[in-house]
PDB file of C-alpha atoms in Angstrom:
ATOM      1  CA  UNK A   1      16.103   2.402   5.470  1.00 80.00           C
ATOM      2  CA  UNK A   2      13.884   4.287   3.111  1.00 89.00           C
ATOM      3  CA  UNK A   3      10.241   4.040   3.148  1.00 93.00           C
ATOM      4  CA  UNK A   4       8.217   3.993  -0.645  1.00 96.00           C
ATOM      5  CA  UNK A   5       4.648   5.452  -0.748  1.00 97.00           C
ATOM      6  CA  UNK A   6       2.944   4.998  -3.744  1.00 97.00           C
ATOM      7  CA  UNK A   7       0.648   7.856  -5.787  1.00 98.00           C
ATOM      8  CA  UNK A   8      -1.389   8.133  -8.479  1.00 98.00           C
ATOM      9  CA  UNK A   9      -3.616   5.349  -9.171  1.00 98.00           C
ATOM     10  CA  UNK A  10      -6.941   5.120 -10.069  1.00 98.00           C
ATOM     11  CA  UNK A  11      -9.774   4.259 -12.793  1.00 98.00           C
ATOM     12  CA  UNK A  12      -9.644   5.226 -16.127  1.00 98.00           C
ATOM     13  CA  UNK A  13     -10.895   3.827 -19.601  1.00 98.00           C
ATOM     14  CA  UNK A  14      -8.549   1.871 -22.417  1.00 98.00           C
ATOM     15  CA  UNK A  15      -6.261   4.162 -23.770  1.00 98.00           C
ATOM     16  CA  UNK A  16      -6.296   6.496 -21.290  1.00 98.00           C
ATOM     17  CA  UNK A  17      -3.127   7.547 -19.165  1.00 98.00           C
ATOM     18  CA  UNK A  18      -2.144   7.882 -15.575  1.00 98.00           C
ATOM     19  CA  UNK A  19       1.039   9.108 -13.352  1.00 98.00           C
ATOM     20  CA  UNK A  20       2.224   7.103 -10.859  1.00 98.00           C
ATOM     21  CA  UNK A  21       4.563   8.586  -8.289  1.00 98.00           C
ATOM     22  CA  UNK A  22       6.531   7.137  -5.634  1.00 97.00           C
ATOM     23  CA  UNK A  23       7.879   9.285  -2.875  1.00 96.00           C
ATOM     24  CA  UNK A  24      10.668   8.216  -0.534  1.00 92.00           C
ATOM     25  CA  UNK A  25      11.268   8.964   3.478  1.00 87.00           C
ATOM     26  CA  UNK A  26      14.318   8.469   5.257  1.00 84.00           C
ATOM     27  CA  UNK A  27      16.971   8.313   2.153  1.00 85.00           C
ATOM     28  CA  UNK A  28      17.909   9.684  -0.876  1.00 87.00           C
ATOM     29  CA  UNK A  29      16.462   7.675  -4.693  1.00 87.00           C
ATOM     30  CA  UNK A  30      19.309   8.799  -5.868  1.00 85.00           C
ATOM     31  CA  UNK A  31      21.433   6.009  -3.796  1.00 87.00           C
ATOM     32  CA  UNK A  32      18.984   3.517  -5.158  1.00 91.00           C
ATOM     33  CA  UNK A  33      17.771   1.515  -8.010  1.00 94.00           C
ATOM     34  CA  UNK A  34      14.338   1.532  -8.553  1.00 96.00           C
ATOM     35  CA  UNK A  35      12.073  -0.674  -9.903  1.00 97.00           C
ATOM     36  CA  UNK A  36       8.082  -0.755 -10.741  1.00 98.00           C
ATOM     37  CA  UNK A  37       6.074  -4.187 -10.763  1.00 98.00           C
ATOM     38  CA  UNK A  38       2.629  -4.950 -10.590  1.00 98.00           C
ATOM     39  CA  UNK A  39       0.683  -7.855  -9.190  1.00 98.00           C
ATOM     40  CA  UNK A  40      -3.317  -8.759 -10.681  1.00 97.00           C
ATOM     41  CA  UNK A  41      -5.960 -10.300  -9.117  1.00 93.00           C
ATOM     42  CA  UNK A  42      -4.565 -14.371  -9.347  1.00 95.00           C
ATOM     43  CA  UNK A  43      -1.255 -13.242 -10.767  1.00 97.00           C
ATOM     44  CA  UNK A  44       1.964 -13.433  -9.616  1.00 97.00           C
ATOM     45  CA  UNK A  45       3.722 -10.004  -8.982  1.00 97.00           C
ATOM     46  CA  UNK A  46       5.802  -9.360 -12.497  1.00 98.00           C
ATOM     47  CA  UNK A  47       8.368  -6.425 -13.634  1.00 98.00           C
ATOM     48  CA  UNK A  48       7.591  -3.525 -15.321  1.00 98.00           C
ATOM     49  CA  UNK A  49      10.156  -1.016 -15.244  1.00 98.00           C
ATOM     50  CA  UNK A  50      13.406  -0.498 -14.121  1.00 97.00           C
ATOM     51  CA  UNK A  51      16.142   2.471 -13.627  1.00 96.00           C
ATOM     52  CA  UNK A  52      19.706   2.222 -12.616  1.00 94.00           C
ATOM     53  CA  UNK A  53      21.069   4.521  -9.655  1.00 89.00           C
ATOM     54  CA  UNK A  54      25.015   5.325 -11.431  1.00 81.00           C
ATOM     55  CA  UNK A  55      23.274   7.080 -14.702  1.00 86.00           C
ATOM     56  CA  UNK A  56      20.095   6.435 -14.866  1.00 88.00           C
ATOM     57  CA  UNK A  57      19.607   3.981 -17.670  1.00 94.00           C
ATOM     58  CA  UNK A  58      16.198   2.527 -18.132  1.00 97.00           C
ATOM     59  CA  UNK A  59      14.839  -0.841 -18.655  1.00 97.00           C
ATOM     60  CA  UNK A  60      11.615  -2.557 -19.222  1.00 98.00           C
ATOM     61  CA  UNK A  61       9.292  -5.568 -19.708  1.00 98.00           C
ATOM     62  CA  UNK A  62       7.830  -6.199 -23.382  1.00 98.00           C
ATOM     63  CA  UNK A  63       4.218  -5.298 -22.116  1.00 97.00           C
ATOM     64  CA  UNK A  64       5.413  -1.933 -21.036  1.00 98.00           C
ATOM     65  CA  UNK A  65       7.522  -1.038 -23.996  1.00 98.00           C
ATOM     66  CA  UNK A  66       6.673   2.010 -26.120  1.00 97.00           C
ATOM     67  CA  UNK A  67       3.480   2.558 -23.674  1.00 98.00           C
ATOM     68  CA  UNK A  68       5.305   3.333 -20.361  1.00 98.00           C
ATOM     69  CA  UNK A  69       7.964   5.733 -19.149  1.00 98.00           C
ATOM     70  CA  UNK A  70      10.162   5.547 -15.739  1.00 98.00           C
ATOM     71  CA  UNK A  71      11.888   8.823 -15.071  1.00 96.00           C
ATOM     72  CA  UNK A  72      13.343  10.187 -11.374  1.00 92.00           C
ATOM     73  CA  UNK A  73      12.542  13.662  -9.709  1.00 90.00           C
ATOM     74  CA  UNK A  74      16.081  13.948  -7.431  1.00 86.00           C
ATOM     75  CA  UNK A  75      15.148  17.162  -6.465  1.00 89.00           C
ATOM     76  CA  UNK A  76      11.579  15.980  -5.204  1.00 92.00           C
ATOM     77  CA  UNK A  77      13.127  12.564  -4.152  1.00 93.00           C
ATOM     78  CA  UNK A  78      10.448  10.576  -6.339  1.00 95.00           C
ATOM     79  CA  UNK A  79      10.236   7.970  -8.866  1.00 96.00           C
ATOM     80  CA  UNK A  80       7.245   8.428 -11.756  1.00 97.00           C
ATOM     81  CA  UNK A  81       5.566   5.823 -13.973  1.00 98.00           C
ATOM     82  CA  UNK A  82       4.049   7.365 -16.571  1.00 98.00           C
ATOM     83  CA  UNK A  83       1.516   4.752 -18.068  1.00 98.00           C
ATOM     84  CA  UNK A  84      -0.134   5.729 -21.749  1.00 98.00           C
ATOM     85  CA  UNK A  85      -2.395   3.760 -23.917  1.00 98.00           C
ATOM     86  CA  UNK A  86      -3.568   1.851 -21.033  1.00 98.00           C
ATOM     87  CA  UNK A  87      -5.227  -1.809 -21.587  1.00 98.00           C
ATOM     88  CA  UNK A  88      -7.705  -3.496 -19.667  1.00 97.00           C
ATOM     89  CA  UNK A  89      -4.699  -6.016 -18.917  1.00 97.00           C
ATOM     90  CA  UNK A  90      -2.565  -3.423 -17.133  1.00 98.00           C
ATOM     91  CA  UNK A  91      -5.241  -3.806 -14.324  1.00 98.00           C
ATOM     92  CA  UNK A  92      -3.303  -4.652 -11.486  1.00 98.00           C
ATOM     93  CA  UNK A  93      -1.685  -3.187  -8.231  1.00 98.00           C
ATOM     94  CA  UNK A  94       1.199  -1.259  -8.441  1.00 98.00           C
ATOM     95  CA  UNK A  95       4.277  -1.500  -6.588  1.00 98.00           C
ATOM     96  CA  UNK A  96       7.537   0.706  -6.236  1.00 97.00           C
ATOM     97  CA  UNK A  97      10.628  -1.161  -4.612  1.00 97.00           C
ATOM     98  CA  UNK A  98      14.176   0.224  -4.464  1.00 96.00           C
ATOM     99  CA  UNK A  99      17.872  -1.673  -4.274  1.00 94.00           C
ATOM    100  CA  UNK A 100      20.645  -0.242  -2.735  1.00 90.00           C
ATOM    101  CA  UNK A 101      23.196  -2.857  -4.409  1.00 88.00           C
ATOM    102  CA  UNK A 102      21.829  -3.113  -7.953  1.00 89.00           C
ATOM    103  CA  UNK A 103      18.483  -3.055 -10.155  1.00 90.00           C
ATOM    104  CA  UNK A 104      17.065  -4.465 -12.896  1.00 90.00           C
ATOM    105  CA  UNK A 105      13.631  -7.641 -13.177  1.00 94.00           C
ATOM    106  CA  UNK A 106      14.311  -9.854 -10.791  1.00 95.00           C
ATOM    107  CA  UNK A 107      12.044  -8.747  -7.600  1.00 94.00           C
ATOM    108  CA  UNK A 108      14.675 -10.582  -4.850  1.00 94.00           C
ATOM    109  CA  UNK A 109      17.194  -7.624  -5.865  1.00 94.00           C
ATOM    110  CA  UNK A 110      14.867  -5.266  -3.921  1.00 96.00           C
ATOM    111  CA  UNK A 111      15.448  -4.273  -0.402  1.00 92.00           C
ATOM    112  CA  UNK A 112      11.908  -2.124   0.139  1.00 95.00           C
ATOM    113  CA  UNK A 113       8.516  -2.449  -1.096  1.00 97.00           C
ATOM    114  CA  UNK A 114       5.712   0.285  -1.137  1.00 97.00           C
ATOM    115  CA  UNK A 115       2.134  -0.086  -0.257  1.00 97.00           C
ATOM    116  CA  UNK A 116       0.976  -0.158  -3.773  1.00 98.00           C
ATOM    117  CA  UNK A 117      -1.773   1.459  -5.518  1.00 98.00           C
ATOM    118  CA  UNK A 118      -4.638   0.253  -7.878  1.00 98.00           C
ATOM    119  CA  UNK A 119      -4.811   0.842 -11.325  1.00 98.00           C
ATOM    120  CA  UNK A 120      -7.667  -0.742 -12.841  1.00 98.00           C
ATOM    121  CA  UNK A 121      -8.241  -0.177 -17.188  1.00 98.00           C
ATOM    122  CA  UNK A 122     -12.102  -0.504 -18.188  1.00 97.00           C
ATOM    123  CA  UNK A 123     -12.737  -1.787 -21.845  1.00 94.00           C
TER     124      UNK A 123
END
């Protein structure tokens, strides 16, 4: 089973940028899909970015679109979110997840969660 710790959140103002990182323990990303969702305060926990294990083909929500970038590190084992032109509404936690049978939105097609980290936008 491979563990997810999540990196790289933190405060910053609107339009401003951060890296989020996700390491892995105990398995290879490569064997996985990988996903990034996010949960705010009252919210339920939504998609945000996705990336297929067999060639690495990228997918993501509407909000994240043009603004935010998924990319894998095989040789570090990680998973980045790179998050530009942040708004006040991409406050949230952040969660990495992988799939060992498929990826994509849909949260139940995850088989491990990280910890999360905060990201919170100030206007």
């Amino acid at each position: 089973q491979v563990q997810l710790v999540e990196s790289g959140g933190g405060l910053v103002q609107a339009g401003g940028s951060l890296r989020l990182s996700c390491a892995a323990s105990g398995r290879t990303l490569r064997s996985y899909g990988m996903g990034w969702f996010r949960q705010a305060p009252g919210k339920e926990r939504e998609f945000v970015a996705a990336v297929r294990r067999s060639d690495g083909i990228t997918s993501y929500a509407d909000s994240a679109k043009g603004r935010f970038s998924i990319s894998r590190d095989n040789a570090k084992n990680t998973v980045s979110l790179q998050l530009n032109s942040l708004k006040p509404e991409d406050t949230a936690v952040y969660y990495c997840a992988s799939s060992s049978t498929s990826w994509g939105a849909y949260a139940p097609l995850y088989d491990n969660w990280g910890q999360g980290t905060q990201v919170t936008v100030s206007s």
